[in-house]
Amino acid sequence: MQTIVTDSAKEAASYINSGKIVAFPTETVYGLGVGICYPDAIENIFIAKGRPRDNPLIVHIARPADIDSVGREIGSDARKLVKHFFPGPLTLVLKKSHTIPGVVTAGLDTVGVRCPSNPIARNFLELCLCPVAAPSANTSGRPSSTSWEAVLHDLKGKIDCILKGAPSDIGLESTIVDCSNTPPILLRNGAVTIEELLGVIPEIRIGENRHNDEPPKSPGLKYPHYAPLARILLCTSGETVIPESETPYAWIGLTQPPVAAGFALVRQCGTTVEYARVLFDFFRKCDTRGIGTIYCELPPAKGIGRAILDRITRAAESN
Ligand code: TXA
Ligand code: MG
């Protein structure tokens, strides 16, 4: 299959409107979409990514008001979250409308819904004739794509079109809140922080651990994620690092590596926001450079630091 790269939202939407598979920019990470009115074509997303079939997709809408066409019995908590955070980096899990095909939700009675704020994404979604089901546009298990070049690297020849945009502003996937029950439950940390969510819904709960034997609330959480080819080692600030690898090693964090010499790549971030933005791109650069071990400095567990902690911990578990 030939993969067209375009900066025309109109051209990209015309692919969606004929049941094709299109990657597009959002403020979190790039998405890989198919229109939900083409249930047979949704399958192509799972094939292109190598994604397990029991991991449901997020449905992307052009306007906040469109949630009423994808969800049902939407309660006051969900409405409040929409009012405060849509459009933006937040996904709400709602009871699904009967119009959502089961292949999108992996047979669940709920659906994840997001309205991105990125202007190119909004323009594109407005031109699509139905909402767009899309996971992150990366090979399953690998770091999400935060640039169109990363999408091309992973998915060239496997998808019809890539809509070009700037590198993603946030760099980590959306916050997910399950609003299908009361009180809502935070399932995934992202740029909408727990502090901000508590400001709107004080009763919100934090999702339980995902290591028990019960079916996970968010099926995707049980799979390996975000992993570069390199081994990830987590370290606390100031901890002495004694690189033990024969292969080149790299460092990413808020401070300089404690042992100055020998790092083939070093990325010192000025803020946690910057750390989030560059993390996946850094992982991919390390893979290109043949780095064997990446030392990730643990950021403070507040604000978007929680989302970074979550991703680097998952990446380390996938070693
Ligand atoms: O920022 C994002 O959320 C990006 C952009 C493209 O929107 N998308 C994204 O999709 O990260 P994905 O598929 O990589 O992650 C979606 C997560 C998965 O862990 C999936 O299990 C969960 O959302 N999810 C989707 N629908 C769900 C549902 N009905 N109930 C619980 N979890 C759900
Ligand atoms: Mg993903």
mmCIF file of C-alpha atoms in Angstrom, residues 17-219:
data_model
loop_
_atom_site.group_PDB
_atom_site.id
_atom_site.type_symbol
_atom_site.label_atom_id
_atom_site.label_comp_id
_atom_site.label_asym_id
_atom_site.label_seq_id
_atom_site.Cartn_x
_atom_site.Cartn_y
_atom_site.Cartn_z
ATOM 1 C CA ASN A 17 -14.820 9.514 4.003
ATOM 2 C CA SER A 18 -14.064 6.585 1.729
ATOM 3 C CA GLY A 19 -13.296 4.151 4.564
ATOM 4 C CA LYS A 20 -9.496 4.490 4.480
ATOM 5 C CA ILE A 21 -6.976 4.624 7.365
ATOM 6 C CA VAL A 22 -5.375 8.001 8.187
ATOM 7 C CA ALA A 23 -2.862 9.211 10.804
ATOM 8 C CA PHE A 24 -3.442 12.743 12.096
ATOM 9 C CA PRO A 25 -1.839 15.138 14.597
ATOM 10 C CA THR A 26 -3.370 15.945 17.977
ATOM 11 C CA GLU A 27 -2.004 17.945 20.920
ATOM 12 C CA THR A 28 -1.262 14.722 22.861
ATOM 13 C CA VAL A 29 0.193 12.274 20.304
ATOM 14 C CA TYR A 30 -0.614 11.381 16.673
ATOM 15 C CA GLY A 31 -3.726 9.232 16.167
ATOM 16 C CA LEU A 32 -4.427 6.492 13.609
ATOM 17 C CA GLY A 33 -8.040 6.761 12.500
ATOM 18 C CA VAL A 34 -10.886 5.155 10.594
ATOM 19 C CA GLY A 35 -14.448 6.572 10.446
ATOM 20 C CA ILE A 36 -16.822 4.696 12.779
ATOM 21 C CA CYS A 37 -19.325 4.454 9.922
ATOM 22 C CA TYR A 38 -16.907 1.959 8.296
ATOM 23 C CA PRO A 39 -16.932 -0.880 10.864
ATOM 24 C CA ASP A 40 -15.311 -3.341 8.440
ATOM 25 C CA ALA A 41 -12.358 -0.987 7.918
ATOM 26 C CA ILE A 42 -11.759 -0.549 11.688
ATOM 27 C CA GLU A 43 -10.086 -3.942 11.573
ATOM 28 C CA ASN A 44 -7.277 -2.358 9.515
ATOM 29 C CA ILE A 45 -6.211 -0.299 12.546
ATOM 30 C CA PHE A 46 -5.536 -3.464 14.551
ATOM 31 C CA ILE A 47 -3.658 -4.999 11.611
ATOM 32 C CA ALA A 48 -1.498 -1.893 10.884
ATOM 33 C CA LYS A 49 -0.458 -1.511 14.543
ATOM 34 C CA GLY A 50 -0.322 -5.180 15.480
ATOM 35 C CA ARG A 51 -2.765 -4.261 18.245
ATOM 36 C CA PRO A 52 -4.581 -6.902 20.336
ATOM 37 C CA ARG A 53 -8.271 -7.061 19.351
ATOM 38 C CA ASP A 54 -9.513 -6.772 22.949
ATOM 39 C CA ASN A 55 -8.051 -3.275 23.370
ATOM 40 C CA PRO A 56 -10.788 -0.701 22.596
ATOM 41 C CA LEU A 57 -10.269 2.482 20.565
ATOM 42 C CA ILE A 58 -11.003 6.090 21.490
ATOM 43 C CA VAL A 59 -13.657 7.844 19.371
ATOM 44 C CA HIS A 60 -12.621 11.365 18.317
ATOM 45 C CA ILE A 61 -15.284 14.030 17.830
ATOM 46 C CA ALA A 62 -15.073 17.474 16.198
ATOM 47 C CA ARG A 63 -17.215 19.371 18.728
ATOM 48 C CA PRO A 64 -17.845 18.890 22.473
ATOM 49 C CA ALA A 65 -21.611 18.692 21.789
ATOM 50 C CA ASP A 66 -21.017 15.589 19.638
ATOM 51 C CA ILE A 67 -20.660 13.472 22.808
ATOM 52 C CA ASP A 68 -24.436 13.060 22.719
ATOM 53 C CA SER A 69 -24.127 11.174 19.430
ATOM 54 C CA VAL A 70 -21.596 8.664 20.827
ATOM 55 C CA GLY A 71 -22.541 8.298 24.515
ATOM 56 C CA ARG A 72 -25.822 7.696 26.345
ATOM 57 C CA GLU A 73 -27.128 8.395 29.873
ATOM 58 C CA ILE A 74 -24.416 11.048 30.229
ATOM 59 C CA GLY A 75 -24.435 12.222 33.858
ATOM 60 C CA SER A 76 -23.673 15.570 35.471
ATOM 61 C CA ASP A 77 -20.041 14.684 36.311
ATOM 62 C CA ALA A 78 -19.257 13.927 32.660
ATOM 63 C CA ARG A 79 -21.019 17.133 31.632
ATOM 64 C CA LYS A 80 -18.882 19.135 34.070
ATOM 65 C CA LEU A 81 -15.684 17.558 32.732
ATOM 66 C CA VAL A 82 -16.752 18.325 29.157
ATOM 67 C CA LYS A 83 -17.457 21.922 30.120
ATOM 68 C CA HIS A 84 -14.046 22.362 31.746
ATOM 69 C CA PHE A 85 -11.725 20.286 29.602
ATOM 70 C CA PHE A 86 -13.197 19.748 26.085
ATOM 71 C CA PRO A 87 -11.693 20.340 23.633
ATOM 72 C CA GLY A 88 -8.420 19.116 25.125
ATOM 73 C CA PRO A 89 -6.257 16.225 26.334
ATOM 74 C CA LEU A 90 -9.010 14.334 28.194
ATOM 75 C CA THR A 91 -10.848 11.129 27.235
ATOM 76 C CA LEU A 92 -14.138 10.277 28.938
ATOM 77 C CA VAL A 93 -15.402 6.705 29.154
ATOM 78 C CA LEU A 94 -19.204 6.807 28.748
ATOM 79 C CA LYS A 95 -21.962 4.264 28.262
ATOM 80 C CA LYS A 96 -21.951 3.787 24.519
ATOM 81 C CA SER A 97 -24.642 4.777 22.072
ATOM 82 C CA HIS A 98 -26.036 1.958 19.943
ATOM 83 C CA THR A 99 -24.515 3.634 16.883
ATOM 84 C CA ILE A 100 -20.957 2.697 17.970
ATOM 85 C CA PRO A 101 -19.882 -0.601 16.385
ATOM 86 C CA GLY A 102 -18.686 -3.291 18.790
ATOM 87 C CA VAL A 103 -15.348 -3.592 16.954
ATOM 88 C CA VAL A 104 -14.482 -0.051 18.186
ATOM 89 C CA THR A 105 -15.119 -0.823 21.852
ATOM 90 C CA ALA A 106 -13.841 -4.418 21.810
ATOM 91 C CA GLY A 107 -17.340 -5.506 22.767
ATOM 92 C CA LEU A 108 -17.554 -3.288 25.887
ATOM 93 C CA ASP A 109 -20.779 -1.426 26.672
ATOM 94 C CA THR A 110 -18.732 1.763 27.140
ATOM 95 C CA VAL A 111 -16.841 4.034 24.749
ATOM 96 C CA GLY A 112 -13.847 6.353 25.206
ATOM 97 C CA VAL A 113 -14.573 9.807 23.734
ATOM 98 C CA ARG A 114 -12.169 12.658 23.089
ATOM 99 C CA CYS A 115 -12.438 16.059 21.417
ATOM 100 C CA PRO A 116 -8.896 17.228 20.583
ATOM 101 C CA SER A 117 -7.984 20.929 20.727
ATOM 102 C CA ASN A 118 -5.226 20.886 18.093
ATOM 103 C CA PRO A 119 -6.516 23.186 15.286
ATOM 104 C CA ILE A 120 -5.429 20.816 12.487
ATOM 105 C CA ALA A 121 -7.149 17.901 14.238
ATOM 106 C CA ARG A 122 -10.355 19.917 14.688
ATOM 107 C CA ASN A 123 -10.397 21.075 11.084
ATOM 108 C CA PHE A 124 -9.793 17.486 9.926
ATOM 109 C CA LEU A 125 -12.486 16.011 12.216
ATOM 110 C CA GLU A 126 -14.998 18.643 11.080
ATOM 111 C CA LEU A 127 -14.449 17.529 7.480
ATOM 112 C CA CYS A 128 -14.920 13.841 8.388
ATOM 113 C CA LEU A 129 -18.527 12.760 7.915
ATOM 114 C CA CYS A 130 -18.583 10.628 11.075
ATOM 115 C CA PRO A 131 -16.531 10.437 14.312
ATOM 116 C CA VAL A 132 -13.100 8.846 13.971
ATOM 117 C CA ALA A 133 -11.968 5.840 16.031
ATOM 118 C CA ALA A 134 -8.231 6.150 16.674
ATOM 119 C CA PRO A 135 -5.549 4.712 18.934
ATOM 120 C CA SER A 136 -2.069 6.252 19.032
ATOM 121 C CA ALA A 137 -0.280 6.002 15.649
ATOM 122 C CA ASN A 138 2.585 3.683 16.594
ATOM 123 C CA THR A 139 3.446 0.022 16.349
ATOM 124 C CA SER A 140 1.724 -1.642 19.307
ATOM 125 C CA GLY A 141 3.926 -1.674 22.419
ATOM 126 C CA ARG A 142 6.322 1.015 21.125
ATOM 127 C CA PRO A 143 6.476 4.685 22.166
ATOM 128 C CA SER A 144 3.583 6.741 20.790
ATOM 129 C CA SER A 145 4.343 8.950 17.778
ATOM 130 C CA THR A 146 4.717 12.655 18.522
ATOM 131 C CA SER A 147 5.703 13.667 14.973
ATOM 132 C CA TRP A 148 4.568 12.728 11.473
ATOM 133 C CA GLU A 149 8.065 11.381 10.809
ATOM 134 C CA ALA A 150 7.660 8.904 13.689
ATOM 135 C CA VAL A 151 4.319 7.782 12.206
ATOM 136 C CA LEU A 152 5.971 7.270 8.816
ATOM 137 C CA HIS A 153 8.764 5.249 10.448
ATOM 138 C CA ASP A 154 6.316 2.854 12.137
ATOM 139 C CA LEU A 155 3.483 2.670 9.610
ATOM 140 C CA LYS A 156 4.793 3.439 6.108
ATOM 141 C CA GLY A 157 3.166 1.101 3.584
ATOM 142 C CA LYS A 158 0.568 -0.032 6.168
ATOM 143 C CA ILE A 159 -1.778 2.991 6.108
ATOM 144 C CA ASP A 160 -3.310 5.157 3.375
ATOM 145 C CA CYS A 161 -2.480 8.674 4.494
ATOM 146 C CA ILE A 162 -0.610 10.794 7.054
ATOM 147 C CA LEU A 163 -1.879 14.297 7.773
ATOM 148 C CA LYS A 164 1.185 16.357 8.628
ATOM 149 C CA GLY A 165 1.271 18.707 11.582
ATOM 150 C CA ALA A 166 3.828 20.093 14.006
ATOM 151 C CA PRO A 167 5.288 17.843 16.716
ATOM 152 C CA SER A 168 2.696 17.213 19.447
ATOM 153 C CA ASP A 169 2.588 19.969 22.083
ATOM 154 C CA ILE A 170 1.994 17.697 25.071
ATOM 155 C CA GLY A 171 3.782 14.530 23.960
ATOM 156 C CA LEU A 172 1.914 12.057 26.228
ATOM 157 C CA GLU A 173 -1.501 10.469 25.667
ATOM 158 C CA SER A 174 -4.707 11.928 27.091
ATOM 159 C CA THR A 175 -5.911 11.607 30.661
ATOM 160 C CA ILE A 176 -8.702 8.978 30.804
ATOM 161 C CA VAL A 177 -11.621 9.276 33.248
ATOM 162 C CA ASP A 178 -14.297 6.587 33.462
ATOM 163 C CA CYS A 179 -17.648 8.363 33.861
ATOM 164 C CA SER A 180 -19.794 5.287 33.191
ATOM 165 C CA ASN A 181 -20.301 4.940 36.982
ATOM 166 C CA THR A 182 -20.458 7.314 39.963
ATOM 167 C CA PRO A 183 -18.065 8.573 41.214
ATOM 168 C CA PRO A 184 -15.838 8.833 38.132
ATOM 169 C CA ILE A 185 -12.509 6.975 38.180
ATOM 170 C CA LEU A 186 -9.189 8.219 36.821
ATOM 171 C CA LEU A 187 -7.832 5.420 34.594
ATOM 172 C CA ARG A 188 -4.795 7.056 32.959
ATOM 173 C CA ASN A 189 -2.743 10.118 33.959
ATOM 174 C CA GLY A 190 -2.144 12.792 31.332
ATOM 175 C CA ALA A 191 -1.911 16.541 30.852
ATOM 176 C CA VAL A 192 -5.258 17.131 32.577
ATOM 177 C CA THR A 193 -3.917 16.480 36.074
ATOM 178 C CA ILE A 194 -5.543 14.875 39.099
ATOM 179 C CA GLU A 195 -5.230 18.241 40.854
ATOM 180 C CA GLU A 196 -7.313 19.869 38.077
ATOM 181 C CA LEU A 197 -9.844 17.017 38.047
ATOM 182 C CA LEU A 198 -10.303 17.213 41.833
ATOM 183 C CA GLY A 199 -10.993 20.945 41.413
ATOM 184 C CA VAL A 200 -14.038 20.059 39.291
ATOM 185 C CA ILE A 201 -15.117 16.738 40.883
ATOM 186 C CA PRO A 202 -13.834 16.375 44.469
ATOM 187 C CA GLU A 203 -15.212 12.785 44.716
ATOM 188 C CA ILE A 204 -13.192 11.446 41.777
ATOM 189 C CA ARG A 205 -11.365 8.177 42.547
ATOM 190 C CA ILE A 206 -7.980 6.988 41.364
ATOM 191 C CA GLY A 207 -8.052 3.708 39.433
ATOM 192 C CA GLU A 208 -6.955 0.598 41.308
ATOM 193 C CA ASN A 209 -3.750 -1.202 40.485
ATOM 194 C CA ARG A 210 -3.659 -3.185 37.279
ATOM 195 C CA HIS A 211 -1.690 -6.163 38.569
ATOM 196 C CA ASN A 212 -4.545 -8.128 40.081
ATOM 197 C CA ASP A 213 -6.406 -10.877 38.280
ATOM 198 C CA GLU A 214 -9.657 -9.014 37.742
ATOM 199 C CA PRO A 215 -10.485 -7.798 34.237
ATOM 200 C CA PRO A 216 -8.854 -4.365 33.948
ATOM 201 C CA LYS A 217 -11.185 -1.379 33.659
ATOM 202 C CA SER A 218 -9.097 -0.058 30.790
ATOM 203 C CA PRO A 219 -8.131 -3.136 28.789
#
